[in-house]
Short mmCIF file of C-alpha atoms (C1' of nucleotides) in Angstrom, two decimals:
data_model
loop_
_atom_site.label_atom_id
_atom_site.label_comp_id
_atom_site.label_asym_id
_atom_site.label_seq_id
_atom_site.Cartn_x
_atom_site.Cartn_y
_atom_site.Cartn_z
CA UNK S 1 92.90 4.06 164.90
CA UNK S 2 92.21 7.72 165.74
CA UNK S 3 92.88 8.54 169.78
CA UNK S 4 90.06 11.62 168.82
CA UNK S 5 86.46 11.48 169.08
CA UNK S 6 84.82 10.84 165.42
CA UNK S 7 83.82 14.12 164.12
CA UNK S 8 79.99 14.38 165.74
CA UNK S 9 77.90 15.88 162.37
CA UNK S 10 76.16 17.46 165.14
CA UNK S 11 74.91 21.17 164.08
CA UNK S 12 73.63 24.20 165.60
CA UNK S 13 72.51 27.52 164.84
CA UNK S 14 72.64 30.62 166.41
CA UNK S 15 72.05 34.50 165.66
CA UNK S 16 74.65 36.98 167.19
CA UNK S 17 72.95 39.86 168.49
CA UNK S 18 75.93 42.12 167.53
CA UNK S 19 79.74 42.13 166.43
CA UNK S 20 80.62 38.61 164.98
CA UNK S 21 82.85 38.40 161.86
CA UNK S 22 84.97 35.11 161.52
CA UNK S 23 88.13 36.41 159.39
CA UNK S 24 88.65 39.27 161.39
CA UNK S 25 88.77 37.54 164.60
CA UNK S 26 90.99 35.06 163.01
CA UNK S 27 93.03 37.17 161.75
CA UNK S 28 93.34 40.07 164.41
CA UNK S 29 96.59 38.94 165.95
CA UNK S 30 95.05 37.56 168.58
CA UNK S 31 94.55 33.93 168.33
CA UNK S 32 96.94 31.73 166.13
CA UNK S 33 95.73 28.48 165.69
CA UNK S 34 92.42 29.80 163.74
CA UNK S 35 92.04 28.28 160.49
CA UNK S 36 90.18 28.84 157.08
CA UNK S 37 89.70 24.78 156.31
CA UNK S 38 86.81 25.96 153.25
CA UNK S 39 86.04 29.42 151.85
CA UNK S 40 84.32 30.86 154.64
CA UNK S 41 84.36 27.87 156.98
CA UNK S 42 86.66 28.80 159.72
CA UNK S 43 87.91 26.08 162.44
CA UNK S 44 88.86 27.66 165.95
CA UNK S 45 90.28 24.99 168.98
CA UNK S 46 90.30 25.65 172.23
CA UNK S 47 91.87 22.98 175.17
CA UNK S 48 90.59 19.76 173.46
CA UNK S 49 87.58 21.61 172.01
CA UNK S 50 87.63 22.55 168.10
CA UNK S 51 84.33 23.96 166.59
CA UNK S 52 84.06 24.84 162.31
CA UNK S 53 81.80 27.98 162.17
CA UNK S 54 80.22 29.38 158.89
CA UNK S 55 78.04 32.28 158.50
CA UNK S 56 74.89 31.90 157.12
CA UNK S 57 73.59 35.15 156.02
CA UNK S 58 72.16 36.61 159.50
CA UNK S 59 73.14 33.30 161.35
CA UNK S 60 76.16 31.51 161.77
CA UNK S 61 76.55 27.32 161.21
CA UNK S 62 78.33 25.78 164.27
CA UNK S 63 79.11 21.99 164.12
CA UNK S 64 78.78 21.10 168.06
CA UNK S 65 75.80 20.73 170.14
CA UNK S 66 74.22 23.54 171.53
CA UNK S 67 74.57 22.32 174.90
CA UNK S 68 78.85 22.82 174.30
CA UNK S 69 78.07 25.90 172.45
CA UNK S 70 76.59 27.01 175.81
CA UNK S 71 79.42 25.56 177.90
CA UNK S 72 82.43 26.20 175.65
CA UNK S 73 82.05 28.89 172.96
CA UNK S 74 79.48 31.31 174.52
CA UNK S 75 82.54 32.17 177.09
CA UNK S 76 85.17 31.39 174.18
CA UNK S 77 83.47 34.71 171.91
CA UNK S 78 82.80 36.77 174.63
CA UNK S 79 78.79 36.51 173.33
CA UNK S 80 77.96 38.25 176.77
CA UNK S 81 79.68 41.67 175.42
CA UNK S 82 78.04 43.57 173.38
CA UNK S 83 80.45 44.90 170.90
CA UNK S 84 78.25 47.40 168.79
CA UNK S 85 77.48 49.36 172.09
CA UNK S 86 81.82 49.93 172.76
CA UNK S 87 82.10 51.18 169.34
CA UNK S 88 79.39 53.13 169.75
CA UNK S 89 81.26 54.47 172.57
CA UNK S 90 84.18 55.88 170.79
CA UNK S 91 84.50 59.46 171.26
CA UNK S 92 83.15 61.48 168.64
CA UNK S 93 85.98 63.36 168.44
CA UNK S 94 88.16 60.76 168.33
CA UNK S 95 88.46 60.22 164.14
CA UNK S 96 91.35 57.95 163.80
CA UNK S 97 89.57 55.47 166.23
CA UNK S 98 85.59 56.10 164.55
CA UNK S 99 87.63 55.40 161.60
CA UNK S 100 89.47 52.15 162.66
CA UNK S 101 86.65 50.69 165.10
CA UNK S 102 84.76 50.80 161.61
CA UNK S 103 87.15 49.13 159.65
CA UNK S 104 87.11 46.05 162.90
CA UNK S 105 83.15 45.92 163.23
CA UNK S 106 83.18 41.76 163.66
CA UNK S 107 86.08 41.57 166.16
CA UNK S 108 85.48 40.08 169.20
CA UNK S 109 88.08 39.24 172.13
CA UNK S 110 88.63 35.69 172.52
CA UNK S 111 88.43 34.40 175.32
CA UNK S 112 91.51 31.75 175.53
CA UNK S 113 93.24 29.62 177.62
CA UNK S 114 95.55 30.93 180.02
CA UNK S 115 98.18 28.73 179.45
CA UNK S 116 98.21 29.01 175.95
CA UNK S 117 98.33 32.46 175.74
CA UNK S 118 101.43 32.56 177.97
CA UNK S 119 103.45 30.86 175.78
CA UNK S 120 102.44 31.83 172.45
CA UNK S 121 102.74 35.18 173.19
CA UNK S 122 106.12 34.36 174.63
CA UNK S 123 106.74 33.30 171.27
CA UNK S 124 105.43 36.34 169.62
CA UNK S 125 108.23 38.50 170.65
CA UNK S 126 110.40 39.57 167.49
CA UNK S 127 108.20 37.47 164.88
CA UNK S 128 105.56 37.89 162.63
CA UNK S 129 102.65 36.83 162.95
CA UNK S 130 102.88 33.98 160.20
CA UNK S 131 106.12 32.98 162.17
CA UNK S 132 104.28 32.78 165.03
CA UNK S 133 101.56 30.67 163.73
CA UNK S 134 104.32 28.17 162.42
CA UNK S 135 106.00 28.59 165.50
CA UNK S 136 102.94 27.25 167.52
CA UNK S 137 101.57 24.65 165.02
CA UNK S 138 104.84 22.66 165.08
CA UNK S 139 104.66 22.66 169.02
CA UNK S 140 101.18 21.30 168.88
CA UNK S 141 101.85 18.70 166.04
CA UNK S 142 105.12 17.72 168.24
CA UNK S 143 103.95 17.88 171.46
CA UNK S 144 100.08 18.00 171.67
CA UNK S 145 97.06 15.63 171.86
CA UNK S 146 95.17 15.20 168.49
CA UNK S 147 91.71 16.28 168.88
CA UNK S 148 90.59 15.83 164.94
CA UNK S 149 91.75 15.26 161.42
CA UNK S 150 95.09 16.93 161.08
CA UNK S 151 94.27 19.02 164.18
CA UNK S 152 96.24 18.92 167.63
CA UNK S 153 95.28 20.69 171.02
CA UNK S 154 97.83 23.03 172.79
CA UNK S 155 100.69 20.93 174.51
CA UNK S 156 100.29 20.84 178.20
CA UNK S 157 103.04 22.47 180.24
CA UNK S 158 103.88 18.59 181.54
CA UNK S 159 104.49 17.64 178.37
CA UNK S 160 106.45 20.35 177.03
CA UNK S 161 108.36 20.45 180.25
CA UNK S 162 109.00 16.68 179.14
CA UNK S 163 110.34 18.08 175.99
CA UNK S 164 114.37 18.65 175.10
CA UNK S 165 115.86 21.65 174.25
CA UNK S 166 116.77 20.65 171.12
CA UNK S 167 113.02 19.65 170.36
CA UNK S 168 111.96 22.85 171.40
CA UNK S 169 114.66 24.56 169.30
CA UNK S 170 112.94 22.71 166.14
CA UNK S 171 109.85 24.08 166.39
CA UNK S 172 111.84 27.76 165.80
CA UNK S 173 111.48 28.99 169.32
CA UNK S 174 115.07 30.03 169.14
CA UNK S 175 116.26 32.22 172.40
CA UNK S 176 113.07 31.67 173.53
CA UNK S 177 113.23 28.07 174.95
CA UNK S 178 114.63 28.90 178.39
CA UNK S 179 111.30 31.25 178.61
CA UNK S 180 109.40 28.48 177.34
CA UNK S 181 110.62 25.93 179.96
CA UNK S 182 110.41 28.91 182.44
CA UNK S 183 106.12 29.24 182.28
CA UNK S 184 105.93 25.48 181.97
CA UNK S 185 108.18 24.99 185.47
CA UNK S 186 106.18 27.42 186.91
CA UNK S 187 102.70 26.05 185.94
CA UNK S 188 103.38 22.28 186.76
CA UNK S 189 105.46 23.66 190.09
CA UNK S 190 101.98 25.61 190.88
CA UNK S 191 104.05 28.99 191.39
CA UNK S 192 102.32 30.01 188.47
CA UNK S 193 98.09 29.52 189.06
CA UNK S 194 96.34 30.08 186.29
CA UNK S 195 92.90 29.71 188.00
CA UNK S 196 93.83 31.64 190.95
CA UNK S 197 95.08 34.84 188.71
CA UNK S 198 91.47 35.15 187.96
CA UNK S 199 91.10 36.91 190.86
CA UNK S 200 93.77 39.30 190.62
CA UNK S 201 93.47 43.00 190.10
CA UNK S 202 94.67 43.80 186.65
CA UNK S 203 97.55 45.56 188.51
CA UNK S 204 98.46 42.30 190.29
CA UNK S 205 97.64 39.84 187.22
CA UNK S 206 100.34 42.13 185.38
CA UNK S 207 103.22 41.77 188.67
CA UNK S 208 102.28 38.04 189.03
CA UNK S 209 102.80 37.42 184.78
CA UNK S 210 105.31 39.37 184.58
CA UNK S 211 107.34 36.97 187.42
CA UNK S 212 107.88 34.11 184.20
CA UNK S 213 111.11 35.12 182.15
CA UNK S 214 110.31 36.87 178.72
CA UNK S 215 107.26 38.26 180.27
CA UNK S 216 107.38 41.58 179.93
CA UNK S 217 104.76 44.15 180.69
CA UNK S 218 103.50 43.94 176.41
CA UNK S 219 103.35 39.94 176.88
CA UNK S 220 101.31 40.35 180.06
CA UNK S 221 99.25 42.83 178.87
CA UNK S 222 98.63 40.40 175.96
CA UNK S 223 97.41 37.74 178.13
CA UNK S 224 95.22 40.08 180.59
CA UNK S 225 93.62 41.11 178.07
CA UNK S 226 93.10 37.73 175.25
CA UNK S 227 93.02 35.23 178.03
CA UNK S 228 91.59 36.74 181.10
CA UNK S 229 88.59 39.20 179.57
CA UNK S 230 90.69 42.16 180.96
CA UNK S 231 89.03 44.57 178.18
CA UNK S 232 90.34 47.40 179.70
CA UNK S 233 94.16 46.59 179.57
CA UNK S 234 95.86 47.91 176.34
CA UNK S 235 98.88 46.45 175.36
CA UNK S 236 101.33 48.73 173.17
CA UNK S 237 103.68 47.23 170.96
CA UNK S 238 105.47 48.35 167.75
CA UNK S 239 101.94 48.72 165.76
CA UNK S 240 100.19 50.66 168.24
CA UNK S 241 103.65 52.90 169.15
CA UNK S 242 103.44 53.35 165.35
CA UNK S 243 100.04 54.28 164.68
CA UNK S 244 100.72 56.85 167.68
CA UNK S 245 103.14 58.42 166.45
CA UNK S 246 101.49 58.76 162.92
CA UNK S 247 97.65 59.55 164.06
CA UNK S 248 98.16 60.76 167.33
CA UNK S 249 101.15 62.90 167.01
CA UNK S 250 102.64 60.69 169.92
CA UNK S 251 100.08 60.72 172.30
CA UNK S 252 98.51 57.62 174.08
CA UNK S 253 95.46 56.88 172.18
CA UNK S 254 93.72 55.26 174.92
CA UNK S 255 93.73 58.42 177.81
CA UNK S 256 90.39 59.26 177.38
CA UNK S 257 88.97 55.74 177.63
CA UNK S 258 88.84 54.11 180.99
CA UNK S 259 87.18 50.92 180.59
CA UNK S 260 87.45 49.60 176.64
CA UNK S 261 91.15 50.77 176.18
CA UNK S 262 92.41 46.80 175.51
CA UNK S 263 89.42 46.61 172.34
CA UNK S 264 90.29 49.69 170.93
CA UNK S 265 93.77 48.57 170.86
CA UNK S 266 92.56 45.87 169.18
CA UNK S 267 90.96 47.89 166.17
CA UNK S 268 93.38 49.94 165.93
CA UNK S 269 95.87 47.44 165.56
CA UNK S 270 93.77 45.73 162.91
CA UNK S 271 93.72 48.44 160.97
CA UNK S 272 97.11 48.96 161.02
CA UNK S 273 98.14 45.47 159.60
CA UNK S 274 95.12 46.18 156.77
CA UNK S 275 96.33 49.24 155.95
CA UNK S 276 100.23 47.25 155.43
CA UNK S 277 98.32 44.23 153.41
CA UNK S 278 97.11 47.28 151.10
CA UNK S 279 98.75 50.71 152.06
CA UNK S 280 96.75 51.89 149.16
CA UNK S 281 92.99 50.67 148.67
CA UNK S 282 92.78 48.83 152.10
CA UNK S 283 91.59 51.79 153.58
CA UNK S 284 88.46 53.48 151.63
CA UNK S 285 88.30 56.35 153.51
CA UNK S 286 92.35 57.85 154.13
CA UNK S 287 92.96 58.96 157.79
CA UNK S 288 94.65 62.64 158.28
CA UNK S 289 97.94 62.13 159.08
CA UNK S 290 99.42 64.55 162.39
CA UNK S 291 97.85 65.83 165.33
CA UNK S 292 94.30 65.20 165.81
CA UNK S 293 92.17 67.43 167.68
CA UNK S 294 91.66 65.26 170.48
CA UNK S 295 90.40 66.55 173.86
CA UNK S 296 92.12 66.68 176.71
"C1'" DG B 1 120.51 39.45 151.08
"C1'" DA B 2 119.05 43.18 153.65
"C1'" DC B 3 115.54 44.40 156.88
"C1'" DC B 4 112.05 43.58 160.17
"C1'" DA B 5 108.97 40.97 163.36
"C1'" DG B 6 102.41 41.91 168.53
"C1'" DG B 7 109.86 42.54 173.22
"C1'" DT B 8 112.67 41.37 177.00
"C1'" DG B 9 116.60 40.95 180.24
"C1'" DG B 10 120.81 42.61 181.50
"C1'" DC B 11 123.67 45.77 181.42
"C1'" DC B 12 125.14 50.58 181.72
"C1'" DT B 13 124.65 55.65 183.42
"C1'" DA P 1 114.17 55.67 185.87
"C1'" DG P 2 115.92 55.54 181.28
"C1'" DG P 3 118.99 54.44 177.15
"C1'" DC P 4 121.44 50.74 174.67
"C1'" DC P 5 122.05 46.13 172.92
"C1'" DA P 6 122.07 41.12 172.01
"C1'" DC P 7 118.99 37.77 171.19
"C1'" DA P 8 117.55 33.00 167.07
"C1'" DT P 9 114.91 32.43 163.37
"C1'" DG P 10 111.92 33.04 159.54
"C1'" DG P 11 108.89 36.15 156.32
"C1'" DT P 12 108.80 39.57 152.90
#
DNA sequence: GACCAGGTGGCCT
DNA sequence: AGGCCACATGGT
């Protein structure tokens, strides 16, 4: 007997008024657990909450009641944001970013939980993203509650706190576990308050993150930005640095924006692992390499 | 079988 | 403050 709720063949539909393209939020380095389960059918969990979404011309399919949609995956999508509007708001003389917000028109930030942000981006240092994915989808077979057919929520820090070392080891966390165990003392302990970092200052969210070990000011930034809504915080790792130094002749791409910086990281990182899937024909219309002629 | 991966902590100056 | 370096493991 299944511990789960039997799938509900509930289904709603709803219209997004802008931005709203499943692959590319599932597969924009933010979230990990996303899944394609049909061609074009894409399954995204959050706590004990899993939804299947597929787009319907205009409309997309959702198979939960519109009353949870309301609850649950309005806040999960950001829906509140309107995404069109921030890329309209790209600088005009800003090419490189015109170019990639183009090539990212769909992605949303998702909105996720706390908790599991912390960790898998804890894991994220030194993999790739398909290690990372493996990385969390053993924890959550191991450790986690099942919420559907061959689908598990995100352990809770009790139980992986519950876990050995050598369990955690298995799931490929390598030199990682003590940071691991470190987030999950911290959240059980309550030094750590998910809840009450809500209503932190992005300057003190970062300080009070950056307190678990392997939390370093790209990790934190990660979670400010994926977990609490903080759209403005731009974290800069090895894809960004690059596609600095190549398009921006080593400047910070985000200077001139005050308030979107942390989604136009996220395009530009997108485009960055497109234009490594297909260096060639990924990209239709070639960026000019070197200095741009960006103001001030 | 190299080389690299959504970095960080702990050393050194 | 800033420059090195080890770190476990898996993907390409």
């Amino acid at each position: 007997m299944p511990t789960y709720e039997r799938k509900r063949l509930t289904a709603m539909i709803f219209e997004p008024a802008d931005d709203f393209d499943l692959y590319k939020m599932a597969n924009s380095g933010q979230c990990f657990t996303a899944r394609e389960e049909a061609p074009g059918t894409w399954r995204f969990i959050t706590g004990e909450h899993t939804v299947r979404l597929t787009r319907r011309g205009a409309a997309v399919e959702a198979d939960c009641t519109a009353a949870e949609w309301e609850t649950v995956w309005r806040r999960y999508f950001d829906l509140d944001r309107n995404y069109a509007a921030v890329r309209r708001a790209v600088r005009p003389d800003d090419a490189v970013l015109q170019r990639c917000a183009a090539a990212g028109e769909g992605i949303r930030i998702l909105r996720q939980d706390p908790w599991e942000t912390t960790v898998t981006f804890i894991l994220s240092q030194r993999k790739n993203i398909p290690a990372i994915r493996c990385s969390v989808e053993k924890l959550k077979r191991r450790f986690g509650r099942p919420v559907g057919e061959e689908m598990w929520a995100f352990p809770t820090p009790e139980a992986l706190l519950r876990a050995s070392d050598e369990a955690l080891a298995r799931c490929a966390l390598g030199y990682r576990v003590p940071y691991v165990r470190d987030a999950a003392d911290r959240a059980v302990s309550g030094a750590l308050d998910f809840a009450a970092l809500e209503r932190e200052d992005d300057a003190g969210l970062l300080e009070k993150l950056e307190t678990v070990r392997g939390v370093g000011r790209k990790v934190a930034s990660c979670i400010s930005l994926f977990a609490y809504g903080r759209v403005d915080c731009a974290p800069v790792d090895v894809w960004i640095r690059r596609m600095q130094e190549t398009y921006y002749g080593g400047a910070d791409p985000f200077a001139a924006y005050a308030c979107h910086a942390g989604i136009y990281q996220q395009y530009l990182f997108y485009f960055a692992q497109q234009e490594k899937q297909a260096p060639a024909g990924g990209a239709d219309v070639p960026l000019r390499r070197g200095k741009p002629k960006m103001t001030s």
